[in-house]
């Protein structure tokens, strides 16, 4: 048996490099994060051959003292933490002290730095088997320059795993994009083979931040995104979330940052999926750029060598905060918000065309509080005479009232109300009792329509003009033409009202004649017993009958004769992994969605002008009306500019 011996410094560093340095992109990530921690306001990245031949990073940060240069290339040498208390609340991007030593063990690395207090700059490089640092004087302004040449030259097995130059540069470019999105106040320049790829100037104003996001994610994302900024306790969530209609075939436009650090976390992904579940088309992925800020002591970043993963100390609170804020932000999107965003984009183009110096004025306009704009619009709408509803029947009058939405931070939202709380059955009966309005109602409607046009108060979705092939509604608003899929729109309206009705009457339970038992692990049984009260609020009565046995005595009445064992097991799995679960609510919503789909107006159903206009008004006051229950869009807008382009007008 071989004797135990210490590894050589180079071999130990190369083993560490196997965890930290996966490809050129990994090198760039570690070195750029060091520049940011050094307080740099400008970072230049110059690479050749996808980063395999050369990676050169220069910054204007605080630099490194001459006496610390050799130590900087040693393992576990860092200036960012000194004791255990620092590790428990890390505020810097790097802290392990392994990056430079690991990178220098698999490449030819030179480090040149200067500080404000030094009269000259110094350079250090490591040579030989024992990686002895060699110092030499150099010429360099305040800051640091690192050159990494011939990556993996001494580990050919690792080099064989590298992909083509284009692929490796693609990964490297993605790293720069993520870092640029997390630090708006820093100038970034990326050059590949002596050609400038990205020149990102520092962004301080709201307009400049929008431009950087548009540069990195594309203008289409910014045009189809909703701004969010919410705070609860010491947690703040802000950024941009893409509309459900701007979904992707893969998760390639998802950026999430925790205290400025790029992360990929399954808890975050689960919360986002839940928020989009009701509006996203099956198999599609949402797009977002989100920033979570919280106390550094509330997140553990020391769980992975590359620091891509984190662990939240109160994972349940973080999950619930993310889900609730994103869910509400998506619910509040209405046709009016689409038009506001469109107006802002058109104004920006006009201002740019007239005078580039007027961009600051537009930035001020763009900073208008969305809630004020919405409240003002809702306030105006509430003063108008109410219009007949397509759900109105003679025996049960329906009224619209501007009441605060409990989910929307004080925003005004029109709610469908009755004198008594409607039941699910009553809503279904109203759906089945869809009726054409008589001629007198149409006359009243046209009178109201003419009055609104005379006062210049055209609703966001405008007024119906015609019905196309019994499927689509053509409407005209201030911006041009609106095209509505009447079945999809009515399906969402019906679905949201059924959810409100179901929530109003509460979850009715029914006892099982023969209780059902579930065989699970002891750990799962402990979790179910701990969350017995939660199951009770969801309509389930579960009891523990043994170390690895649960029995179900009551279930929600709406589930009927369905097999609830897999549902209970899935809820327990979610509780163990994420600390929360909404699978039961999601399952109930699926049933309501099916009922709403079958109860909505079908194709080839001829509607009167009053019915079509009433449907448009209902869309404007319904949450998530931009998508049907299956995630398909319910309406689209064609502006006069877009129509003119189709017919080459103005050329």
mmCIF file with all atom_site columns, C-alpha atoms in Angstrom, residues 394-537:
data_model
loop_
_atom_site.group_PDB
_atom_site.id
_atom_site.type_symbol
_atom_site.label_atom_id
_atom_site.label_alt_id
_atom_site.label_comp_id
_atom_site.label_asym_id
_atom_site.label_entity_id
_atom_site.label_seq_id
_atom_site.pdbx_PDB_ins_code
_atom_site.Cartn_x
_atom_site.Cartn_y
_atom_site.Cartn_z
_atom_site.occupancy
_atom_site.B_iso_or_equiv
_atom_site.pdbx_formal_charge
_atom_site.auth_seq_id
_atom_site.auth_comp_id
_atom_site.auth_asym_id
_atom_site.auth_atom_id
_atom_site.pdbx_PDB_model_num
ATOM 1   C CA . UNK A 1 394 ? -83.043 39.880 -16.092 1.00 0.00 ? 394 UNK A CA 1
ATOM 2   C CA . UNK A 1 395 ? -83.380 38.235 -12.682 1.00 0.00 ? 395 UNK A CA 1
ATOM 3   C CA . UNK A 1 396 ? -79.854 38.904 -11.398 1.00 0.00 ? 396 UNK A CA 1
ATOM 4   C CA . UNK A 1 397 ? -78.437 42.323 -12.249 1.00 0.00 ? 397 UNK A CA 1
ATOM 5   C CA . UNK A 1 398 ? -74.661 42.548 -12.401 1.00 0.00 ? 398 UNK A CA 1
ATOM 6   C CA . UNK A 1 399 ? -72.824 45.694 -11.422 1.00 0.00 ? 399 UNK A CA 1
ATOM 7   C CA . UNK A 1 400 ? -69.223 46.769 -11.882 1.00 0.00 ? 400 UNK A CA 1
ATOM 8   C CA . UNK A 1 401 ? -67.638 48.535 -8.960  1.00 0.00 ? 401 UNK A CA 1
ATOM 9   C CA . UNK A 1 402 ? -64.201 50.107 -8.705  1.00 0.00 ? 402 UNK A CA 1
ATOM 10  C CA . UNK A 1 403 ? -62.922 48.329 -5.620  1.00 0.00 ? 403 UNK A CA 1
ATOM 11  C CA . UNK A 1 404 ? -59.321 47.870 -4.526  1.00 0.00 ? 404 UNK A CA 1
ATOM 12  C CA . UNK A 1 405 ? -57.751 44.630 -5.682  1.00 0.00 ? 405 UNK A CA 1
ATOM 13  C CA . UNK A 1 406 ? -56.448 42.773 -2.665  1.00 0.00 ? 406 UNK A CA 1
ATOM 14  C CA . UNK A 1 407 ? -53.591 41.444 -4.785  1.00 0.00 ? 407 UNK A CA 1
ATOM 15  C CA . UNK A 1 408 ? -52.424 44.721 -6.298  1.00 0.00 ? 408 UNK A CA 1
ATOM 16  C CA . UNK A 1 409 ? -50.768 47.078 -3.797  1.00 0.00 ? 409 UNK A CA 1
ATOM 17  C CA . UNK A 1 410 ? -53.671 49.473 -3.699  1.00 0.00 ? 410 UNK A CA 1
ATOM 18  C CA . UNK A 1 411 ? -54.326 49.561 -7.445  1.00 0.00 ? 411 UNK A CA 1
ATOM 19  C CA . UNK A 1 412 ? -57.944 50.105 -8.442  1.00 0.00 ? 412 UNK A CA 1
ATOM 20  C CA . UNK A 1 413 ? -59.505 47.172 -10.254 1.00 0.00 ? 413 UNK A CA 1
ATOM 21  C CA . UNK A 1 414 ? -63.004 46.567 -11.524 1.00 0.00 ? 414 UNK A CA 1
ATOM 22  C CA . UNK A 1 415 ? -64.568 43.592 -9.806  1.00 0.00 ? 415 UNK A CA 1
ATOM 23  C CA . UNK A 1 416 ? -67.562 41.571 -10.806 1.00 0.00 ? 416 UNK A CA 1
ATOM 24  C CA . UNK A 1 417 ? -69.916 41.719 -7.863  1.00 0.00 ? 417 UNK A CA 1
ATOM 25  C CA . UNK A 1 418 ? -73.435 40.690 -6.966  1.00 0.00 ? 418 UNK A CA 1
ATOM 26  C CA . UNK A 1 419 ? -75.625 41.381 -3.970  1.00 0.00 ? 419 UNK A CA 1
ATOM 27  C CA . UNK A 1 420 ? -74.932 37.840 -2.824  1.00 0.00 ? 420 UNK A CA 1
ATOM 28  C CA . UNK A 1 421 ? -71.745 35.830 -3.250  1.00 0.00 ? 421 UNK A CA 1
ATOM 29  C CA . UNK A 1 422 ? -72.238 33.735 -6.421  1.00 0.00 ? 422 UNK A CA 1
ATOM 30  C CA . UNK A 1 423 ? -71.708 30.015 -6.337  1.00 0.00 ? 423 UNK A CA 1
ATOM 31  C CA . UNK A 1 424 ? -69.931 28.002 -9.005  1.00 0.00 ? 424 UNK A CA 1
ATOM 32  C CA . UNK A 1 425 ? -73.270 26.576 -10.105 1.00 0.00 ? 425 UNK A CA 1
ATOM 33  C CA . UNK A 1 426 ? -74.783 30.068 -10.459 1.00 0.00 ? 426 UNK A CA 1
ATOM 34  C CA . UNK A 1 427 ? -71.863 31.188 -12.597 1.00 0.00 ? 427 UNK A CA 1
ATOM 35  C CA . UNK A 1 428 ? -72.275 28.106 -14.801 1.00 0.00 ? 428 UNK A CA 1
ATOM 36  C CA . UNK A 1 429 ? -75.971 28.897 -15.181 1.00 0.00 ? 429 UNK A CA 1
ATOM 37  C CA . UNK A 1 430 ? -75.154 32.451 -16.262 1.00 0.00 ? 430 UNK A CA 1
ATOM 38  C CA . UNK A 1 431 ? -72.701 31.098 -18.814 1.00 0.00 ? 431 UNK A CA 1
ATOM 39  C CA . UNK A 1 432 ? -75.338 28.731 -20.195 1.00 0.00 ? 432 UNK A CA 1
ATOM 40  C CA . UNK A 1 433 ? -77.850 31.566 -20.192 1.00 0.00 ? 433 UNK A CA 1
ATOM 41  C CA . UNK A 1 434 ? -75.968 33.738 -22.635 1.00 0.00 ? 434 UNK A CA 1
ATOM 42  C CA . UNK A 1 435 ? -78.572 35.890 -24.376 1.00 0.00 ? 435 UNK A CA 1
ATOM 43  C CA . UNK A 1 436 ? -78.653 38.458 -27.091 1.00 0.00 ? 436 UNK A CA 1
ATOM 44  C CA . UNK A 1 437 ? -79.500 41.943 -25.919 1.00 0.00 ? 437 UNK A CA 1
ATOM 45  C CA . UNK A 1 438 ? -82.681 43.410 -27.327 1.00 0.00 ? 438 UNK A CA 1
ATOM 46  C CA . UNK A 1 439 ? -82.883 46.417 -29.628 1.00 0.00 ? 439 UNK A CA 1
ATOM 47  C CA . UNK A 1 440 ? -83.509 48.885 -26.817 1.00 0.00 ? 440 UNK A CA 1
ATOM 48  C CA . UNK A 1 441 ? -80.260 47.839 -25.126 1.00 0.00 ? 441 UNK A CA 1
ATOM 49  C CA . UNK A 1 442 ? -78.405 48.296 -28.415 1.00 0.00 ? 442 UNK A CA 1
ATOM 50  C CA . UNK A 1 443 ? -79.799 51.797 -28.798 1.00 0.00 ? 443 UNK A CA 1
ATOM 51  C CA . UNK A 1 444 ? -78.632 52.679 -25.285 1.00 0.00 ? 444 UNK A CA 1
ATOM 52  C CA . UNK A 1 445 ? -75.237 51.232 -26.086 1.00 0.00 ? 445 UNK A CA 1
ATOM 53  C CA . UNK A 1 446 ? -74.780 53.245 -29.287 1.00 0.00 ? 446 UNK A CA 1
ATOM 54  C CA . UNK A 1 447 ? -75.840 56.360 -27.428 1.00 0.00 ? 447 UNK A CA 1
ATOM 55  C CA . UNK A 1 448 ? -73.181 55.730 -24.781 1.00 0.00 ? 448 UNK A CA 1
ATOM 56  C CA . UNK A 1 449 ? -70.599 54.955 -27.466 1.00 0.00 ? 449 UNK A CA 1
ATOM 57  C CA . UNK A 1 450 ? -71.251 58.214 -29.301 1.00 0.00 ? 450 UNK A CA 1
ATOM 58  C CA . UNK A 1 451 ? -71.107 60.122 -26.023 1.00 0.00 ? 451 UNK A CA 1
ATOM 59  C CA . UNK A 1 452 ? -67.699 58.594 -25.151 1.00 0.00 ? 452 UNK A CA 1
ATOM 60  C CA . UNK A 1 453 ? -66.250 59.324 -28.581 1.00 0.00 ? 453 UNK A CA 1
ATOM 61  C CA . UNK A 1 454 ? -67.531 62.889 -28.365 1.00 0.00 ? 454 UNK A CA 1
ATOM 62  C CA . UNK A 1 455 ? -65.679 63.379 -25.093 1.00 0.00 ? 455 UNK A CA 1
ATOM 63  C CA . UNK A 1 456 ? -62.527 61.728 -26.474 1.00 0.00 ? 456 UNK A CA 1
ATOM 64  C CA . UNK A 1 457 ? -62.653 58.877 -23.951 1.00 0.00 ? 457 UNK A CA 1
ATOM 65  C CA . UNK A 1 458 ? -62.076 55.831 -26.124 1.00 0.00 ? 458 UNK A CA 1
ATOM 66  C CA . UNK A 1 459 ? -61.524 52.647 -24.036 1.00 0.00 ? 459 UNK A CA 1
ATOM 67  C CA . UNK A 1 460 ? -58.199 50.785 -24.425 1.00 0.00 ? 460 UNK A CA 1
ATOM 68  C CA . UNK A 1 461 ? -59.716 48.107 -26.682 1.00 0.00 ? 461 UNK A CA 1
ATOM 69  C CA . UNK A 1 462 ? -61.917 50.618 -28.473 1.00 0.00 ? 462 UNK A CA 1
ATOM 70  C CA . UNK A 1 463 ? -65.299 49.777 -29.986 1.00 0.00 ? 463 UNK A CA 1
ATOM 71  C CA . UNK A 1 464 ? -66.323 46.765 -32.052 1.00 0.00 ? 464 UNK A CA 1
ATOM 72  C CA . UNK A 1 465 ? -66.724 47.282 -35.788 1.00 0.00 ? 465 UNK A CA 1
ATOM 73  C CA . UNK A 1 466 ? -67.481 43.788 -37.083 1.00 0.00 ? 466 UNK A CA 1
ATOM 74  C CA . UNK A 1 467 ? -67.274 40.057 -36.483 1.00 0.00 ? 467 UNK A CA 1
ATOM 75  C CA . UNK A 1 468 ? -65.000 38.078 -38.783 1.00 0.00 ? 468 UNK A CA 1
ATOM 76  C CA . UNK A 1 469 ? -66.029 34.523 -39.767 1.00 0.00 ? 469 UNK A CA 1
ATOM 77  C CA . UNK A 1 470 ? -67.811 34.130 -36.440 1.00 0.00 ? 470 UNK A CA 1
ATOM 78  C CA . UNK A 1 471 ? -64.441 33.810 -34.681 1.00 0.00 ? 471 UNK A CA 1
ATOM 79  C CA . UNK A 1 472 ? -62.766 37.194 -34.360 1.00 0.00 ? 472 UNK A CA 1
ATOM 80  C CA . UNK A 1 473 ? -63.962 40.615 -33.273 1.00 0.00 ? 473 UNK A CA 1
ATOM 81  C CA . UNK A 1 474 ? -62.581 43.617 -35.145 1.00 0.00 ? 474 UNK A CA 1
ATOM 82  C CA . UNK A 1 475 ? -62.436 46.781 -33.056 1.00 0.00 ? 475 UNK A CA 1
ATOM 83  C CA . UNK A 1 476 ? -61.051 50.281 -33.497 1.00 0.00 ? 476 UNK A CA 1
ATOM 84  C CA . UNK A 1 477 ? -59.231 52.235 -30.795 1.00 0.00 ? 477 UNK A CA 1
ATOM 85  C CA . UNK A 1 478 ? -57.090 55.374 -30.754 1.00 0.00 ? 478 UNK A CA 1
ATOM 86  C CA . UNK A 1 479 ? -54.028 53.555 -32.113 1.00 0.00 ? 479 UNK A CA 1
ATOM 87  C CA . UNK A 1 480 ? -55.538 51.510 -34.904 1.00 0.00 ? 480 UNK A CA 1
ATOM 88  C CA . UNK A 1 481 ? -57.149 48.098 -35.173 1.00 0.00 ? 481 UNK A CA 1
ATOM 89  C CA . UNK A 1 482 ? -57.703 45.545 -32.407 1.00 0.00 ? 482 UNK A CA 1
ATOM 90  C CA . UNK A 1 483 ? -58.293 41.885 -33.254 1.00 0.00 ? 483 UNK A CA 1
ATOM 91  C CA . UNK A 1 484 ? -59.884 39.695 -30.544 1.00 0.00 ? 484 UNK A CA 1
ATOM 92  C CA . UNK A 1 485 ? -60.351 35.924 -30.405 1.00 0.00 ? 485 UNK A CA 1
ATOM 93  C CA . UNK A 1 486 ? -63.804 35.975 -28.845 1.00 0.00 ? 486 UNK A CA 1
ATOM 94  C CA . UNK A 1 487 ? -63.786 32.377 -27.546 1.00 0.00 ? 487 UNK A CA 1
ATOM 95  C CA . UNK A 1 488 ? -60.349 32.708 -25.934 1.00 0.00 ? 488 UNK A CA 1
ATOM 96  C CA . UNK A 1 489 ? -61.255 36.069 -24.396 1.00 0.00 ? 489 UNK A CA 1
ATOM 97  C CA . UNK A 1 490 ? -64.593 34.848 -23.050 1.00 0.00 ? 490 UNK A CA 1
ATOM 98  C CA . UNK A 1 491 ? -62.917 31.716 -21.725 1.00 0.00 ? 491 UNK A CA 1
ATOM 99  C CA . UNK A 1 492 ? -60.494 33.766 -19.599 1.00 0.00 ? 492 UNK A CA 1
ATOM 100 C CA . UNK A 1 493 ? -63.278 36.044 -18.335 1.00 0.00 ? 493 UNK A CA 1
ATOM 101 C CA . UNK A 1 494 ? -65.416 33.071 -17.357 1.00 0.00 ? 494 UNK A CA 1
ATOM 102 C CA . UNK A 1 495 ? -62.478 31.285 -15.729 1.00 0.00 ? 495 UNK A CA 1
ATOM 103 C CA . UNK A 1 496 ? -61.487 34.272 -13.575 1.00 0.00 ? 496 UNK A CA 1
ATOM 104 C CA . UNK A 1 497 ? -65.081 34.765 -12.434 1.00 0.00 ? 497 UNK A CA 1
ATOM 105 C CA . UNK A 1 498 ? -65.435 31.105 -11.539 1.00 0.00 ? 498 UNK A CA 1
ATOM 106 C CA . UNK A 1 499 ? -62.240 31.325 -9.456  1.00 0.00 ? 499 UNK A CA 1
ATOM 107 C CA . UNK A 1 500 ? -63.625 34.360 -7.615  1.00 0.00 ? 500 UNK A CA 1
ATOM 108 C CA . UNK A 1 501 ? -66.937 32.576 -7.058  1.00 0.00 ? 501 UNK A CA 1
ATOM 109 C CA . UNK A 1 502 ? -65.219 29.425 -5.828  1.00 0.00 ? 502 UNK A CA 1
ATOM 110 C CA . UNK A 1 503 ? -62.994 31.393 -3.446  1.00 0.00 ? 503 UNK A CA 1
ATOM 111 C CA . UNK A 1 504 ? -66.028 33.297 -2.186  1.00 0.00 ? 504 UNK A CA 1
ATOM 112 C CA . UNK A 1 505 ? -67.965 30.198 -1.198  1.00 0.00 ? 505 UNK A CA 1
ATOM 113 C CA . UNK A 1 506 ? -64.894 28.495 0.271   1.00 0.00 ? 506 UNK A CA 1
ATOM 114 C CA . UNK A 1 507 ? -63.587 24.989 -0.198  1.00 0.00 ? 507 UNK A CA 1
ATOM 115 C CA . UNK A 1 508 ? -66.389 22.539 0.491   1.00 0.00 ? 508 UNK A CA 1
ATOM 116 C CA . UNK A 1 509 ? -65.214 19.150 1.674   1.00 0.00 ? 509 UNK A CA 1
ATOM 117 C CA . UNK A 1 510 ? -66.764 15.728 1.549   1.00 0.00 ? 510 UNK A CA 1
ATOM 118 C CA . UNK A 1 511 ? -65.888 12.765 3.823   1.00 0.00 ? 511 UNK A CA 1
ATOM 119 C CA . UNK A 1 512 ? -64.797 9.555  2.174   1.00 0.00 ? 512 UNK A CA 1
ATOM 120 C CA . UNK A 1 513 ? -67.004 6.570  2.840   1.00 0.00 ? 513 UNK A CA 1
ATOM 121 C CA . UNK A 1 514 ? -63.889 4.387  2.842   1.00 0.00 ? 514 UNK A CA 1
ATOM 122 C CA . UNK A 1 515 ? -60.762 6.341  3.922   1.00 0.00 ? 515 UNK A CA 1
ATOM 123 C CA . UNK A 1 516 ? -57.783 5.858  1.621   1.00 0.00 ? 516 UNK A CA 1
ATOM 124 C CA . UNK A 1 517 ? -54.357 4.987  2.968   1.00 0.00 ? 517 UNK A CA 1
ATOM 125 C CA . UNK A 1 518 ? -51.022 5.976  1.433   1.00 0.00 ? 518 UNK A CA 1
ATOM 126 C CA . UNK A 1 519 ? -47.725 4.194  1.960   1.00 0.00 ? 519 UNK A CA 1
ATOM 127 C CA . UNK A 1 520 ? -44.911 6.739  2.133   1.00 0.00 ? 520 UNK A CA 1
ATOM 128 C CA . UNK A 1 521 ? -41.521 7.092  3.777   1.00 0.00 ? 521 UNK A CA 1
ATOM 129 C CA . UNK A 1 522 ? -41.210 8.024  7.426   1.00 0.00 ? 522 UNK A CA 1
ATOM 130 C CA . UNK A 1 523 ? -39.684 11.385 6.475   1.00 0.00 ? 523 UNK A CA 1
ATOM 131 C CA . UNK A 1 524 ? -42.649 12.163 4.223   1.00 0.00 ? 524 UNK A CA 1
ATOM 132 C CA . UNK A 1 525 ? -45.081 11.119 6.941   1.00 0.00 ? 525 UNK A CA 1
ATOM 133 C CA . UNK A 1 526 ? -43.346 13.472 9.380   1.00 0.00 ? 526 UNK A CA 1
ATOM 134 C CA . UNK A 1 527 ? -43.719 16.307 6.876   1.00 0.00 ? 527 UNK A CA 1
ATOM 135 C CA . UNK A 1 528 ? -47.431 15.590 6.343   1.00 0.00 ? 528 UNK A CA 1
ATOM 136 C CA . UNK A 1 529 ? -48.037 15.481 10.097  1.00 0.00 ? 529 UNK A CA 1
ATOM 137 C CA . UNK A 1 530 ? -46.186 18.780 10.542  1.00 0.00 ? 530 UNK A CA 1
ATOM 138 C CA . UNK A 1 531 ? -48.330 20.463 7.857   1.00 0.00 ? 531 UNK A CA 1
ATOM 139 C CA . UNK A 1 532 ? -51.650 18.920 8.902   1.00 0.00 ? 532 UNK A CA 1
ATOM 140 C CA . UNK A 1 533 ? -53.190 22.388 9.339   1.00 0.00 ? 533 UNK A CA 1
ATOM 141 C CA . UNK A 1 534 ? -52.161 23.339 5.805   1.00 0.00 ? 534 UNK A CA 1
ATOM 142 C CA . UNK A 1 535 ? -53.872 20.281 4.374   1.00 0.00 ? 535 UNK A CA 1
ATOM 143 C CA . UNK A 1 536 ? -56.986 21.230 6.351   1.00 0.00 ? 536 UNK A CA 1
ATOM 144 C CA . UNK A 1 537 ? -57.111 24.673 4.710   1.00 0.00 ? 537 UNK A CA 1
#
